[in-house]
Coordinates of C-alpha atoms and ligand atoms in Angstrom, one line a residue:
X1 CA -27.5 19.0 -4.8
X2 CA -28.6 18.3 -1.0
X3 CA -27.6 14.9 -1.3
X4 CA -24.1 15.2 -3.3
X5 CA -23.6 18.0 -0.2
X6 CA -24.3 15.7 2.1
X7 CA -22.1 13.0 0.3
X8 CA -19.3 15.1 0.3
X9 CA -19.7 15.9 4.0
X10 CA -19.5 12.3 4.8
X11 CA -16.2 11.6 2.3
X12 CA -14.9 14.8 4.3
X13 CA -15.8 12.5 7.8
X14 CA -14.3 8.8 6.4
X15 CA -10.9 11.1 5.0
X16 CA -10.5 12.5 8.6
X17 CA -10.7 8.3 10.2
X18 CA -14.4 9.0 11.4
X19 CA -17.4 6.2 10.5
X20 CA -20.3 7.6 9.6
X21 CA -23.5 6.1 11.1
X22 CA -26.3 8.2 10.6
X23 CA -27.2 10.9 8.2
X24 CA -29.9 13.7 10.2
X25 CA -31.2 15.9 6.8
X26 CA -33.8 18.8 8.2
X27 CA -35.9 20.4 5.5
X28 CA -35.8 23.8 6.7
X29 CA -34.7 27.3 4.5
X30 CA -32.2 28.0 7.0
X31 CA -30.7 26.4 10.4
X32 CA -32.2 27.4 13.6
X33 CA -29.9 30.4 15.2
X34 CA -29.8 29.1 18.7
X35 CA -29.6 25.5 18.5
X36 CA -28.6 24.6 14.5
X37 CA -31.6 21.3 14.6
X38 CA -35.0 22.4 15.2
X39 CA -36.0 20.4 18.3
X40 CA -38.1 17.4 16.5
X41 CA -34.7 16.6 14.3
X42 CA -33.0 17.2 18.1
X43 CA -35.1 14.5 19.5
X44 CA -34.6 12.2 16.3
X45 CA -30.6 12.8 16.6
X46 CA -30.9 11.9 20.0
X47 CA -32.5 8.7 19.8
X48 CA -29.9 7.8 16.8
X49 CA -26.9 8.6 18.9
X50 CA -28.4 6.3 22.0
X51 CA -29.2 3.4 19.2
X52 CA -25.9 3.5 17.5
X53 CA -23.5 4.7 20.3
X54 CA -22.7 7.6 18.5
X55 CA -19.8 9.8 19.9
X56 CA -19.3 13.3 17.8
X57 CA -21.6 15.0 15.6
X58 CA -20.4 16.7 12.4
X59 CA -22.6 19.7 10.8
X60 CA -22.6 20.5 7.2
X61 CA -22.8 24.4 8.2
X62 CA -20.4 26.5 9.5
X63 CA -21.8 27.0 13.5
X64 CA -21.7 29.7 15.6
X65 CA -20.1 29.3 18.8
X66 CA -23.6 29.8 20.8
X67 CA -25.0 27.2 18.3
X68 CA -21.8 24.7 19.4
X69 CA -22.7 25.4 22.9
X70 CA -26.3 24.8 22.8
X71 CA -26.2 21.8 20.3
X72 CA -23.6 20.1 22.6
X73 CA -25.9 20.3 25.6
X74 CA -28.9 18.9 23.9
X75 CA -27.3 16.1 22.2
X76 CA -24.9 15.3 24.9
X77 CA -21.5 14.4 22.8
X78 CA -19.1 16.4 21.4
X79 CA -20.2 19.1 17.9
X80 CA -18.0 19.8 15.4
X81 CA -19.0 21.6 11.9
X82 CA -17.1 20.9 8.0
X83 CA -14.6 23.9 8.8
X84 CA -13.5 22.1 11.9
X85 CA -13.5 19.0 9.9
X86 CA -11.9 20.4 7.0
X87 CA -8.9 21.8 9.7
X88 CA -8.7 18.6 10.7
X89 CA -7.7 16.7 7.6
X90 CA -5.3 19.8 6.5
X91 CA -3.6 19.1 9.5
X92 CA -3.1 15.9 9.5
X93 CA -2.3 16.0 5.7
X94 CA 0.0 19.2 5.4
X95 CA 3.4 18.0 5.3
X96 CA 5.7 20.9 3.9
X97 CA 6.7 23.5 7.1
X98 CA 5.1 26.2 5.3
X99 CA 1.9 24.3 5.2
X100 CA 1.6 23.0 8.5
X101 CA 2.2 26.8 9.4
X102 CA -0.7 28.0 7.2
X103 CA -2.9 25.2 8.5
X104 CA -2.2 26.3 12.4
X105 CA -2.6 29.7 10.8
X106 CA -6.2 28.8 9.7
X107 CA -7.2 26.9 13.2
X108 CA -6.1 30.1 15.0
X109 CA -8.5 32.2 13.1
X110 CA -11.5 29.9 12.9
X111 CA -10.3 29.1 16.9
X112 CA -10.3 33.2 17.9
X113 CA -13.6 34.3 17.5
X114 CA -14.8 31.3 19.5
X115 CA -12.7 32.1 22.5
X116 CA -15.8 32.6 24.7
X117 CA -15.6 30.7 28.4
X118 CA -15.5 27.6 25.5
X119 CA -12.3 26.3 26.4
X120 CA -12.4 22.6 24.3
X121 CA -11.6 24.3 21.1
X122 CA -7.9 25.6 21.6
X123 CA -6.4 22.3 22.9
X124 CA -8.2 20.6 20.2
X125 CA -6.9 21.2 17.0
X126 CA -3.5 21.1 18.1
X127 CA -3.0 24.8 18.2
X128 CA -0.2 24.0 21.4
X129 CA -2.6 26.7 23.6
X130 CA -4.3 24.2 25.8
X131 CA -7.1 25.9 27.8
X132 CA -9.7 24.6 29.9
X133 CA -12.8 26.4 32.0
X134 CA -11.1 29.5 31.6
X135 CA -11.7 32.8 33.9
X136 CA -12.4 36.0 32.3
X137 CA -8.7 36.7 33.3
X138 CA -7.5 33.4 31.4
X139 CA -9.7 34.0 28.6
X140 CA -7.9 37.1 28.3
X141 CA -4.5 36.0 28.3
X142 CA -5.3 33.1 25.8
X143 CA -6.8 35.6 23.1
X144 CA -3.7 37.7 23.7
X145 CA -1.4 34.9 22.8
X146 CA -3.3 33.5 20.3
X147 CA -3.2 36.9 18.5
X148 CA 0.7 37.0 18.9
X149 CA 1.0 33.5 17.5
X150 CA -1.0 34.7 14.6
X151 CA 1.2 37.5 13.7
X152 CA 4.3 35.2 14.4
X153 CA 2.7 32.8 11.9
X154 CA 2.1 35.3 9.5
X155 CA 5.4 36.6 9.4
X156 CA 7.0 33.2 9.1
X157 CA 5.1 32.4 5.9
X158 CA 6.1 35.8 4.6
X159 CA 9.4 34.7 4.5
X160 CA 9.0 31.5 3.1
X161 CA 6.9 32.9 0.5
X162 CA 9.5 35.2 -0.4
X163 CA 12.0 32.1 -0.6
X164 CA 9.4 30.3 -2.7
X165 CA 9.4 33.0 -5.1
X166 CA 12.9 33.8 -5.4
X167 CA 12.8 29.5 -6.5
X168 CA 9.8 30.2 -8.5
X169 CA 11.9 33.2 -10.7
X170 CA 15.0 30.8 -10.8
X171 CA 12.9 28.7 -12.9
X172 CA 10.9 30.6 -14.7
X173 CA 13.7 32.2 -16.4
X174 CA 14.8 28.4 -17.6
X175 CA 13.4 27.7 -20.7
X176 CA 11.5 24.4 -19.0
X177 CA 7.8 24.9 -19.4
X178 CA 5.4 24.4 -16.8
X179 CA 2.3 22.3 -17.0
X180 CA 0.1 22.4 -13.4
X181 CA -2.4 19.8 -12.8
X182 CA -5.5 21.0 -11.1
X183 CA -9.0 19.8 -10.0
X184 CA -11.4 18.6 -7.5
X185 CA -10.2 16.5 -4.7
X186 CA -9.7 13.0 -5.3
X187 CA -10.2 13.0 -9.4
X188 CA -6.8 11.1 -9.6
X189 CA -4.4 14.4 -10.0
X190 CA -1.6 13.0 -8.1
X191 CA -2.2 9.3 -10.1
X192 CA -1.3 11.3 -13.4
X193 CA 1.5 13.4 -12.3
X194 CA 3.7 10.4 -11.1
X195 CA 2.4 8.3 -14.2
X196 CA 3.9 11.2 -16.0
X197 CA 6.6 12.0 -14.4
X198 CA 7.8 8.5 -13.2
X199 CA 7.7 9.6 -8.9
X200 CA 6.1 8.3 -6.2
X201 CA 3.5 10.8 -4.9
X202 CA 0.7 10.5 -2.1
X203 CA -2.0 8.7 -3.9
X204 CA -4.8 8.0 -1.6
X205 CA -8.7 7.3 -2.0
X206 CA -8.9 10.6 0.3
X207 CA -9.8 14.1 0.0
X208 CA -7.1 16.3 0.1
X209 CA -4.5 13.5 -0.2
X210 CA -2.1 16.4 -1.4
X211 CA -1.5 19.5 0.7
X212 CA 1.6 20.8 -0.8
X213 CA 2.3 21.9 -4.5
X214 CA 5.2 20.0 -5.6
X215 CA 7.1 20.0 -8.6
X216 CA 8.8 17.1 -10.6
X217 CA 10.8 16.4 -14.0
X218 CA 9.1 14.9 -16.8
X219 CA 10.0 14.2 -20.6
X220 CA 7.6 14.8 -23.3
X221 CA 7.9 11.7 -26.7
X222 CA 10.1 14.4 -28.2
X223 CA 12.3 14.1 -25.6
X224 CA 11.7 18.2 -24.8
X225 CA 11.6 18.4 -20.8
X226 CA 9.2 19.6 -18.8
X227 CA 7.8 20.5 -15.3
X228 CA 4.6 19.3 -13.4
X229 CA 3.3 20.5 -10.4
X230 CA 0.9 18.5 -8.6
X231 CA -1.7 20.5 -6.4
X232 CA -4.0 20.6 -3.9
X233 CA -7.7 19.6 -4.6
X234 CA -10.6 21.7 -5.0
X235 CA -13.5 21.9 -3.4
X236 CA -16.6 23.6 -3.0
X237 CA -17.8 26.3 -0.3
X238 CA -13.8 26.0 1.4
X239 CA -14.1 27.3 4.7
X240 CA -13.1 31.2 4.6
X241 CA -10.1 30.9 7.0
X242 CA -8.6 28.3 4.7
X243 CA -9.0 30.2 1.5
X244 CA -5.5 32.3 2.2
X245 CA -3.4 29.4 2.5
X246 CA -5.5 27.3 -0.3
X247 CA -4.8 30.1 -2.3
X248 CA -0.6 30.3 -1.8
X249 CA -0.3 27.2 -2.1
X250 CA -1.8 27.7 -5.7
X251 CA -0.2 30.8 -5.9
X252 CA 2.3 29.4 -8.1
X253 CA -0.2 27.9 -11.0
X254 CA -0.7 31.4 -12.3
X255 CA 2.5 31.0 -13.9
X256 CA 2.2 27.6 -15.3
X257 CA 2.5 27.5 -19.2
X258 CA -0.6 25.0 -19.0
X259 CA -3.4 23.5 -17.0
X260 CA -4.4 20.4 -17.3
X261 CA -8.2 19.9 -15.7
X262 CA -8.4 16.8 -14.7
X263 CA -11.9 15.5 -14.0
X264 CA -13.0 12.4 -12.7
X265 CA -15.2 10.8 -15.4
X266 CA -17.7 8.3 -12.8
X267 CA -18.5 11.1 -10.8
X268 CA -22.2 12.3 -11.6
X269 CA -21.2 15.4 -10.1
X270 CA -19.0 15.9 -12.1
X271 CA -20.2 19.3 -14.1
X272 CA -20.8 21.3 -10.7
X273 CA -17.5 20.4 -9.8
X274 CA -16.0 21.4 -12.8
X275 CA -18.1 24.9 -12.1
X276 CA -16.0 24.6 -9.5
X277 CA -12.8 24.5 -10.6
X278 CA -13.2 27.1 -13.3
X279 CA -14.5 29.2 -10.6
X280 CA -11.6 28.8 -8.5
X281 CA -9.2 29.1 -11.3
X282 CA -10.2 32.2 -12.0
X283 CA -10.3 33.3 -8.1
X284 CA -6.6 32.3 -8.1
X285 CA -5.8 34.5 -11.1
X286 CA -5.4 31.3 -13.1
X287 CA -8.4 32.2 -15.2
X288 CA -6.9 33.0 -18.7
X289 CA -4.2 30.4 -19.2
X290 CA -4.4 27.4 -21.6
X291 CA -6.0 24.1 -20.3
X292 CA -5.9 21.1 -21.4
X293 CA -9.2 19.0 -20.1
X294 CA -9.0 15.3 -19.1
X295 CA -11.6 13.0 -17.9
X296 CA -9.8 10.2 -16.0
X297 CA -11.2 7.3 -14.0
X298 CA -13.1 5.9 -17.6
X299 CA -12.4 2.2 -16.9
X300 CA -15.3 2.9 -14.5
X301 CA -17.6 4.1 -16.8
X302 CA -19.9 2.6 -19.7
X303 CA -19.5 3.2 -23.6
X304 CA -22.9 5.4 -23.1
X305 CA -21.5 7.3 -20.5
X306 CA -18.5 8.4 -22.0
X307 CA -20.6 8.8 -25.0
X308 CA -22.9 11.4 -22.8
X309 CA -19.0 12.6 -21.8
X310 CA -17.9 13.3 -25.2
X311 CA -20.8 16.0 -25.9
X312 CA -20.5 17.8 -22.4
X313 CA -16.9 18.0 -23.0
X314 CA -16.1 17.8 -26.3
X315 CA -12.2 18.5 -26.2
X316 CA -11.3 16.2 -23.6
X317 CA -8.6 13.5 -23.7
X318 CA -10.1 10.1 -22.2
X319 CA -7.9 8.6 -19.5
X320 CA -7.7 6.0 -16.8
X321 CA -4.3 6.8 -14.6
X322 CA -4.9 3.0 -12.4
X323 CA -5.0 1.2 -16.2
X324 CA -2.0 3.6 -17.4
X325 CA -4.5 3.8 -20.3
X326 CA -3.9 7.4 -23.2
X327 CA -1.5 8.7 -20.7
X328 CA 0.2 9.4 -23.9
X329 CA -2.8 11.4 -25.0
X330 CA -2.1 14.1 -22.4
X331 CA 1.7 14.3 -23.0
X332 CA 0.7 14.3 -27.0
X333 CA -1.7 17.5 -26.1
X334 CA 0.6 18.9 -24.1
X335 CA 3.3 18.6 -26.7
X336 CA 0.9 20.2 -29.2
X337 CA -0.2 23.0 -27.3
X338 CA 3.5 23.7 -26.1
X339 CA 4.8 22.8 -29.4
X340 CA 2.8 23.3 -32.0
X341 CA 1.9 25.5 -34.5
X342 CA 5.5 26.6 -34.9
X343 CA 6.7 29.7 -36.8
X344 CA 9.8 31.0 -38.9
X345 CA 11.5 33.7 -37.0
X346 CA 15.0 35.3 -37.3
X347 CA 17.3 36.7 -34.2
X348 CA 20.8 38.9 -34.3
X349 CA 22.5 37.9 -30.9
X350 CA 25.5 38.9 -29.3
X351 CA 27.6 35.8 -28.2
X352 CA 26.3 35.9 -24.6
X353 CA 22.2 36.0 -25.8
X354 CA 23.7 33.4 -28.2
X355 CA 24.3 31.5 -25.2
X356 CA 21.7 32.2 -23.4
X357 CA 19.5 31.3 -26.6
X358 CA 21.5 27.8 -26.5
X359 CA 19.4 26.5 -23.5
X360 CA 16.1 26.9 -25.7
X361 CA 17.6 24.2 -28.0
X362 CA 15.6 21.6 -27.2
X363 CA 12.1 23.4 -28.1
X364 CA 13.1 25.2 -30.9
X365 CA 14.2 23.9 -34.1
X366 CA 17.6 25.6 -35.4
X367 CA 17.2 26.1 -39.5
X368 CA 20.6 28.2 -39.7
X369 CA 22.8 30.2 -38.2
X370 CA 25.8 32.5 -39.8
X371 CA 28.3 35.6 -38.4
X372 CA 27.6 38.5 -39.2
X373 CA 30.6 40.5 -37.5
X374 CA 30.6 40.6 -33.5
X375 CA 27.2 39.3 -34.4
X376 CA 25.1 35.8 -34.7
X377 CA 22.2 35.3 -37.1
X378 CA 19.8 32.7 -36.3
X379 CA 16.9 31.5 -38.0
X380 CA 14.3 29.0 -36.0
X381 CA 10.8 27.8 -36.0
X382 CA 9.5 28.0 -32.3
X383 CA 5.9 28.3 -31.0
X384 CA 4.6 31.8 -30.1
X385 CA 4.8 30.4 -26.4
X386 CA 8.3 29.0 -26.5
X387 CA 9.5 32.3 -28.0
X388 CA 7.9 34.5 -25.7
X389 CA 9.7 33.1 -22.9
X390 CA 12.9 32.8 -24.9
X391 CA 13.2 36.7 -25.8
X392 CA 12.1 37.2 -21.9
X393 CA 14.9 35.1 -20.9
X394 CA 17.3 36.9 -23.4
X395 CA 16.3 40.3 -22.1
X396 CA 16.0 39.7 -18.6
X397 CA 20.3 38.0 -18.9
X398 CA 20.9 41.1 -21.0
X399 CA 19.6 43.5 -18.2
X400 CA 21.8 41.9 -15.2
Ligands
GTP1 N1 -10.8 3.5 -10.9 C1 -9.9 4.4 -11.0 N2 -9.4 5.0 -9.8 C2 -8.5 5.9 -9.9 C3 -8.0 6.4 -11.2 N3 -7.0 7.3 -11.0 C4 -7.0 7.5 -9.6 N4 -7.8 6.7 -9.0 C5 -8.1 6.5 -7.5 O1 -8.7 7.7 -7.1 C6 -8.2 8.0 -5.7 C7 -7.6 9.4 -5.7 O2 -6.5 9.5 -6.4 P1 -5.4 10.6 -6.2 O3 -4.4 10.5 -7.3 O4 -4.9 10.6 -4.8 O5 -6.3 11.9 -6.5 P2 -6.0 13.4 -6.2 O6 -6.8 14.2 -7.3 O7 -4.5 13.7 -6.2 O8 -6.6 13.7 -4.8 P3 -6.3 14.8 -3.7 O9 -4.8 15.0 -3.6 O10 -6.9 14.2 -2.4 O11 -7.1 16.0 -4.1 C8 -7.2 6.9 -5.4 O12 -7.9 5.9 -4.7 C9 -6.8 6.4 -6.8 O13 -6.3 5.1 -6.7 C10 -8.5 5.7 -12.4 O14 -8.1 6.0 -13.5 N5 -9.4 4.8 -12.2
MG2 MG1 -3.3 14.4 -4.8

């Protein structure tokens, strides 16, 4: 677990355009509270850093802004820890206005606390508040407007929230389904989507190559059309100032009709991360919807791992999005879970829910229809999903 932590840490450091020459590991329950390294592994990191030339320092922990301070002075070079790190690649990543707001959003938060006579943070993560060897006076002043940017930010992603939502009803009262497609970073989530759905999107061996949920067009065989949203990645222990915007920018797979879990099939981490996932699903309030589980990236495995695959995950459809191989597998799933398992039902409609019923057409299948006076009789198979949304629809145009 150490290790894959540590791993991680140094994917996070390559992602953000850093090279990673040395790894310091101290065995020790916890991190010392004044200088984070006890002082043999300060001595050790020192030498390293005169050897290789080294010029910042990364820490797997969240520091505090003594421990900053003090590590700084003993190592001589620049500290930063995986929150800053994780701000960092947000940053440079977000690409929507709403997310670059939530990212400065999430600087300014991590950044306030640390506002003590340490003047290098502000200017750094491109907050616009440049500071430098502030007075007590200064220091003052650049809390004080800090604070007021946060509440500006705050209130600015209000309103595009609200925007997002009124977009988000729009379509939810269409008859389209949904499918989201979530997971741990870098499992090949944005590789799928724009197999699927036939669009260019960010695909990069990165983490967090996608900032922004997105939505795009797809067609299932069947021809029924669909949605898919293409989301950020996942990943463990997310620093705590970044969990508010992580979590808006998911805010909309809660209403997805179905997840697909995408999972990358190489990775021998791959259960913990899936812990992960399922985990954060559930944080998000995306706990109780259907999934749909694939394990992509299998044209870098053996037959005996994907052997070992098929009893962790029994259910999974096998994929590789770079050899475009059982992409149909997903779409067939989806269409099954969407689809499937249709019933006979019958409807009385007034011409206008007769309409409204008409833009259901292509995921229901008609089987009569006749006049009864002002009214219209219908008889369909649909899904239990499908029809659910249909009567919602009806009743919601009906209430207007
Ligand atoms: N070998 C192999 N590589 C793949 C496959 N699918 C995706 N990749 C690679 O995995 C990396 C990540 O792919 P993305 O599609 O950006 O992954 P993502 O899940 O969207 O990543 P984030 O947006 O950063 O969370 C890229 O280098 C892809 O080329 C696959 O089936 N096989
Ligand atoms: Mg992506």
């Amino acid at each position: 677990m150490k290790t894959e932590i540590l791993g991680e840490l140094q994917e996070l450091a390559r992602t953000a355009g850093y090279y990673v020459t040395e790894n310091v590991v101290q065995n020790l329950d916890y991190p010392d509270p004044r200088h984070y390294l006890g002082k043999g592994k300060v001595d050790f990191a020192k030498r390293m850093i005169e050897a290789f030339g080294v010029s910042l320092a990364i820490t797997r922990h969240e520091l505090s802004p003594s421990q900053a301070m003090n590590l700084e002075r003993l190592l001589g070079i620049p500290v930063i820890d995986r929150t800053q790190l994780i701000l960092e690649i947000f940053a440079e990543h977000a690409t929507t206005k709403e997310g670059k707001l939530e990212v400065e959003l999430a600087s300014l938060k991590y950044q306030l606390p640390r506002l003590k006579g340490f003047g290098r943070m502000l200017s750094q993560t491109g907050a616009g508040i440049g500071t430098r060897g502030p007075g007590e006076k200064k220091l003052e002043i650049d809390r004080r407007q800090a604070q007021d940017r946060i509440s500006r930010l705050r209130k600015e992603i209000e309103e595009l929230a609200k925007r997002r939502e009124i977009s988000r009803k729009k379509r939810q009262s269409s008859s389209v389904p949904l499918v989201s497609f979530v997971g741990y970073t870098n499992v090949g989530k944005s590789s799928l989507v724009s197999e699927i759905s036939s669009e260019d999107l960010v695909i990069e061996d990165k983490l967090f190559a996608t900032l922004d949920t997105r939505v795009r067009k797809a067609k299932l065989p069947a021809g029924m059309q669909l949605l898919v949203s293409d989301t950020v990645g996942f990943i463990r222990e997310l620093p705590h100032e970044l969990m508010e915007s992580f979590k808006s920018t998911l805010d909309e797979v809660k209403y997805s009709d179905i997840l697909v879990v995408v999972s990358d099939a190489s990775d021998m981490a791959i259960k913990d991360k899936y812990s992960v996932v399922d985990r954060t699903l559930r944080e998000i309030g995306a706990g109780e919807i259907r999934r749909i589980h694939v394990l992509n990236k299998i044209d870098l495995c053996t037959n005996e791992r994907l052997a070992e695959l098929e009893g962790f995950f029994p259910d999974s459809v096998m994929v590789s999005a770079l050899r475009s191989y059982n992409i149909e597998g997903i779409l067939n799933e989806i269409t099954r879970k969407l689809f499937g398992e249709k019933s006979r039902r019958t409807l009385r409609l007034t011409p206008a829910e007769f309409s409204n019923f008409m833009r259901f057409r292509n995921s229901v299948e008609v089987l009569s229809e006749s006049f009864d006076r002002e009214l219209i009789e219908i008889e369909y198979l649909s899904s239990d999903e499908i029809n659910e949304r249909l009567i919602s629809s009806i009743c919601e145009e009906g209430r207007k």
